[in-house]
PDB file of C-alpha atoms in Angstrom:
ATOM      1  CA  MET Y   1     -12.224  -5.644  -4.813  1.00  0.00           C
ATOM      2  CA  MET Y   2      -9.916  -5.083  -1.847  1.00  0.00           C
ATOM      3  CA  ARG Y   3      -7.376  -3.218  -4.006  1.00  0.00           C
ATOM      4  CA  ALA Y   4     -10.108  -0.884  -5.272  1.00  0.00           C
ATOM      5  CA  LEU Y   5     -10.304   0.668  -1.785  1.00  0.00           C
ATOM      6  CA  ALA Y   6      -7.117   2.629  -2.573  1.00  0.00           C
ATOM      7  CA  PHE Y   7      -9.016   4.611  -5.216  1.00  0.00           C
ATOM      8  CA  LEU Y   8     -11.665   5.864  -2.789  1.00  0.00           C
ATOM      9  CA  PRO Y   9     -11.267   9.179  -0.963  1.00  0.00           C
ATOM     10  CA  PRO Y  10      -9.620   8.482   2.425  1.00  0.00           C
ATOM     11  CA  GLY Y  11     -12.777   9.412   4.320  1.00  0.00           C
ATOM     12  CA  ASP Y  12     -14.844   6.907   2.320  1.00  0.00           C
ATOM     13  CA  ILE Y  13     -12.494   3.949   2.752  1.00  0.00           C
ATOM     14  CA  PRO Y  14     -13.950   2.698   6.085  1.00  0.00           C
ATOM     15  CA  ALA Y  15     -17.473   2.726   4.609  1.00  0.00           C
ATOM     16  CA  GLY Y  16     -16.215   0.995   1.447  1.00  0.00           C
ATOM     17  CA  PHE Y  17     -14.463  -1.624   3.546  1.00  0.00           C
ATOM     18  CA  ASN Y  18     -17.637  -2.101   5.584  1.00  0.00           C
ATOM     19  CA  ALA Y  19     -19.660  -2.633   2.369  1.00  0.00           C
ATOM     20  CA  LEU Y  20     -17.070  -5.153   1.181  1.00  0.00           C
ATOM     21  CA  THR Y  21     -17.243  -6.987   4.509  1.00  0.00           C
ATOM     22  CA  ILE Y  22     -21.050  -7.160   4.286  1.00  0.00           C
ATOM     23  CA  ALA Y  23     -20.842  -8.543   0.724  1.00  0.00           C
ATOM     24  CA  ILE Y  24     -18.370 -11.217   1.847  1.00  0.00           C
ATOM     25  CA  ARG Y  25     -20.672 -12.204   4.717  1.00  0.00           C
ATOM     26  CA  GLN Y  26     -23.708 -12.367   2.419  1.00  0.00           C
ATOM     27  CA  GLN Y  27     -21.837 -14.684   0.052  1.00  0.00           C
ATOM     28  CA  ASN Y  28     -20.845 -16.923   2.994  1.00  0.00           C
ATOM     29  CA  TYR Y  29     -17.112 -16.378   2.429  1.00  0.00           C
ATOM     30  CA  LEU Y  30     -16.368 -15.120   5.937  1.00  0.00           C
ATOM     31  CA  ALA Y  31     -14.640 -18.387   6.883  1.00  0.00           C
ATOM     32  CA  ASP Y  32     -12.298 -17.947   3.900  1.00  0.00           C
ATOM     33  CA  PHE Y  33     -11.616 -14.229   4.313  1.00  0.00           C
ATOM     34  CA  GLY Y  34     -12.183 -13.555   8.026  1.00  0.00           C
ATOM     35  CA  ASP Y  35      -8.490 -13.383   8.953  1.00  0.00           C
ATOM     36  CA  LEU Y  36      -7.711 -11.147   5.976  1.00  0.00           C
ATOM     37  CA  LEU Y  37     -10.567  -8.783   6.856  1.00  0.00           C
ATOM     38  CA  THR Y  38      -9.402  -8.554  10.469  1.00  0.00           C
ATOM     39  CA  TYR Y  39      -5.839  -7.817   9.361  1.00  0.00           C
ATOM     40  CA  MET Y  40      -6.978  -5.188   6.854  1.00  0.00           C
ATOM     41  CA  GLU Y  41      -9.226  -3.491   9.386  1.00  0.00           C
ATOM     42  CA  GLU Y  42      -6.650  -3.398  12.180  1.00  0.00           C
ATOM     43  CA  THR Y  43      -3.658  -2.466  10.007  1.00  0.00           C
ATOM     44  CA  TRP Y  44      -4.905  -0.428   7.056  1.00  0.00           C
ATOM     45  CA  VAL Y  45      -8.520   0.672   7.246  1.00  0.00           C
ATOM     46  CA  ALA Y  46      -9.466   1.775  10.761  1.00  0.00           C
ATOM     47  CA  PRO Y  47     -12.550   0.184  12.209  1.00  0.00           C
ATOM     48  CA  MET Y  48     -15.838   2.036  12.201  1.00  0.00           C
ATOM     49  CA  CYS Y  49     -15.456   3.682  15.614  1.00  0.00           C
ATOM     50  CA  PRO Y  50     -17.632   6.155  17.462  1.00  0.00           C
ATOM     51  CA  PRO Y  51     -16.508   9.732  16.724  1.00  0.00           C
ATOM     52  CA  ASP Y  52     -15.332  10.251  20.314  1.00  0.00           C
ATOM     53  CA  ARG Y  53     -12.868   7.344  20.047  1.00  0.00           C
ATOM     54  CA  PRO Y  54     -10.347   7.701  17.219  1.00  0.00           C
ATOM     55  CA  ALA Y  55      -9.218   4.509  15.558  1.00  0.00           C
ATOM     56  CA  LEU Y  56      -5.532   3.715  15.636  1.00  0.00           C
ATOM     57  CA  VAL Y  57      -4.093   1.859  12.684  1.00  0.00           C
ATOM     58  CA  LYS Y  58      -0.533   1.401  11.487  1.00  0.00           C
ATOM     59  CA  PHE Y  59      -1.194   2.825   8.024  1.00  0.00           C
ATOM     60  CA  PRO Y  60      -4.188   5.199   7.929  1.00  0.00           C
ATOM     61  CA  PRO Y  61      -6.145   5.497   4.670  1.00  0.00           C
ATOM     62  CA  ALA Y  62      -4.880   9.046   4.053  1.00  0.00           C
ATOM     63  CA  LEU Y  63      -1.396   7.553   3.693  1.00  0.00           C
ATOM     64  CA  TRP Y  64      -2.220   5.010   0.992  1.00  0.00           C
ATOM     65  CA  SER Y  65      -5.258   6.372  -0.817  1.00  0.00           C
ATOM     66  CA  VAL Y  66      -4.398   7.371  -4.394  1.00  0.00           C
ATOM     67  CA  HIS Y  67      -7.779   8.982  -5.084  1.00  0.00           C
ATOM     68  CA  THR Y  68      -6.540  12.574  -5.375  1.00  0.00           C
ATOM     69  CA  LYS Y  69      -3.337  11.567  -7.156  1.00  0.00           C
ATOM     70  CA  THR Y  70      -5.350   9.654  -9.740  1.00  0.00           C
ATOM     71  CA  LEU Y  71      -7.707  12.574 -10.379  1.00  0.00           C
ATOM     72  CA  THR Y  72      -4.867  15.092 -10.708  1.00  0.00           C
ATOM     73  CA  GLY Y  73      -2.612  12.833 -12.791  1.00  0.00           C
ATOM     74  CA  GLN Y  74       0.184  12.685 -10.211  1.00  0.00           C
ATOM     75  CA  ASP Y  75       2.524   9.712 -10.004  1.00  0.00           C
ATOM     76  CA  HIS Y  76       1.679   7.021  -7.530  1.00  0.00           C
ATOM     77  CA  MET Y  77       4.453   6.242  -5.065  1.00  0.00           C
ATOM     78  CA  ASN Y  78       4.640   2.687  -6.357  1.00  0.00           C
ATOM     79  CA  ASN Y  79       5.547   3.951  -9.843  1.00  0.00           C
ATOM     80  CA  LYS Y  80       8.434   5.991  -8.412  1.00  0.00           C
ATOM     81  CA  VAL Y  81       9.696   3.045  -6.388  1.00  0.00           C
ATOM     82  CA  LYS Y  82       9.536   0.763  -9.430  1.00  0.00           C
ATOM     83  CA  GLY Y  83      11.439   3.329 -11.486  1.00  0.00           C
ATOM     84  CA  TRP Y  84      14.132   3.678  -8.830  1.00  0.00           C
ATOM     85  CA  HIS Y  85      14.423  -0.102  -8.552  1.00  0.00           C
ATOM     86  CA  MET Y  86      14.808  -0.386 -12.324  1.00  0.00           C
ATOM     87  CA  GLN Y  87      17.595   2.237 -12.292  1.00  0.00           C
ATOM     88  CA  ILE Y  88      19.526   0.290  -9.658  1.00  0.00           C
ATOM     89  CA  ASN Y  89      19.064  -3.016 -11.489  1.00  0.00           C
ATOM     90  CA  THR Y  90      20.252  -1.477 -14.756  1.00  0.00           C
ATOM     91  CA  PHE Y  91      23.225   0.196 -13.077  1.00  0.00           C
ATOM     92  CA  MET Y  92      24.386  -2.989 -11.331  1.00  0.00           C
ATOM     93  CA  GLY Y  93      23.847  -5.225 -14.332  1.00  0.00           C
ATOM     94  CA  HIS Y  94      23.480  -8.338 -12.167  1.00  0.00           C
ATOM     95  CA  SER Y  95      20.854  -9.975 -10.023  1.00  0.00           C
ATOM     96  CA  TYR Y  96      21.445 -11.678  -6.697  1.00  0.00           C
ATOM     97  CA  LEU Y  97      24.739 -10.026  -5.806  1.00  0.00           C
ATOM     98  CA  ALA Y  98      26.604 -11.014  -2.648  1.00  0.00           C
ATOM     99  CA  PHE Y  99      25.806  -8.596   0.176  1.00  0.00           C
ATOM    100  CA  TYR Y 100      29.158  -6.794   0.323  1.00  0.00           C
ATOM    101  CA  ILE Y 101      29.386  -6.532  -3.455  1.00  0.00           C
ATOM    102  CA  PHE Y 102      25.856  -5.107  -3.449  1.00  0.00           C
ATOM    103  CA  LEU Y 103      26.899  -2.489  -0.863  1.00  0.00           C
ATOM    104  CA  GLU Y 104      29.906  -1.447  -2.935  1.00  0.00           C
ATOM    105  CA  GLU Y 105      27.781  -1.196  -6.075  1.00  0.00           C
ATOM    106  CA  LEU Y 106      25.160   0.797  -4.164  1.00  0.00           C
ATOM    107  CA  LYS Y 107      27.838   3.281  -3.062  1.00  0.00           C
ATOM    108  CA  LYS Y 108      28.951   3.653  -6.689  1.00  0.00           C
ATOM    109  CA  PHE Y 109      25.324   4.145  -7.750  1.00  0.00           C
ATOM    110  CA  PHE Y 110      24.782   7.007  -5.322  1.00  0.00           C
ATOM    111  CA  CYS Y 111      28.136   8.619  -6.195  1.00  0.00           C
ATOM    112  CA  ALA Y 112      27.152   8.523  -9.868  1.00  0.00           C
ATOM    113  CA  LYS Y 113      23.795  10.176  -9.039  1.00  0.00           C
ATOM    114  CA  ASP Y 114      25.486  13.169  -7.341  1.00  0.00           C
TER     115      ASP Y 114
END
């Protein structure tokens, strides 16, 4: 259910997270998920704060919500990253390259792209 938050509009994510937190408390799973909920709230969601005090988080919901992208059929960033990663893997033809060999191959990859 935590991953489903990304499909909510950014403004609805704190309320969705709050509903999820309440459900976890009602099922008596807070001991199991308390640390995860704290991390998610402080890093990704933004706590439910009074309007006069903006919440500061490292990654605000507007940054990671895919609600609008899903409705409009746009690519999700993760799909682009996976595609780019696949191109590099195919180009190099090997896994687990030594660092300096990887750098040389990466230079060749970007020269070939230009």
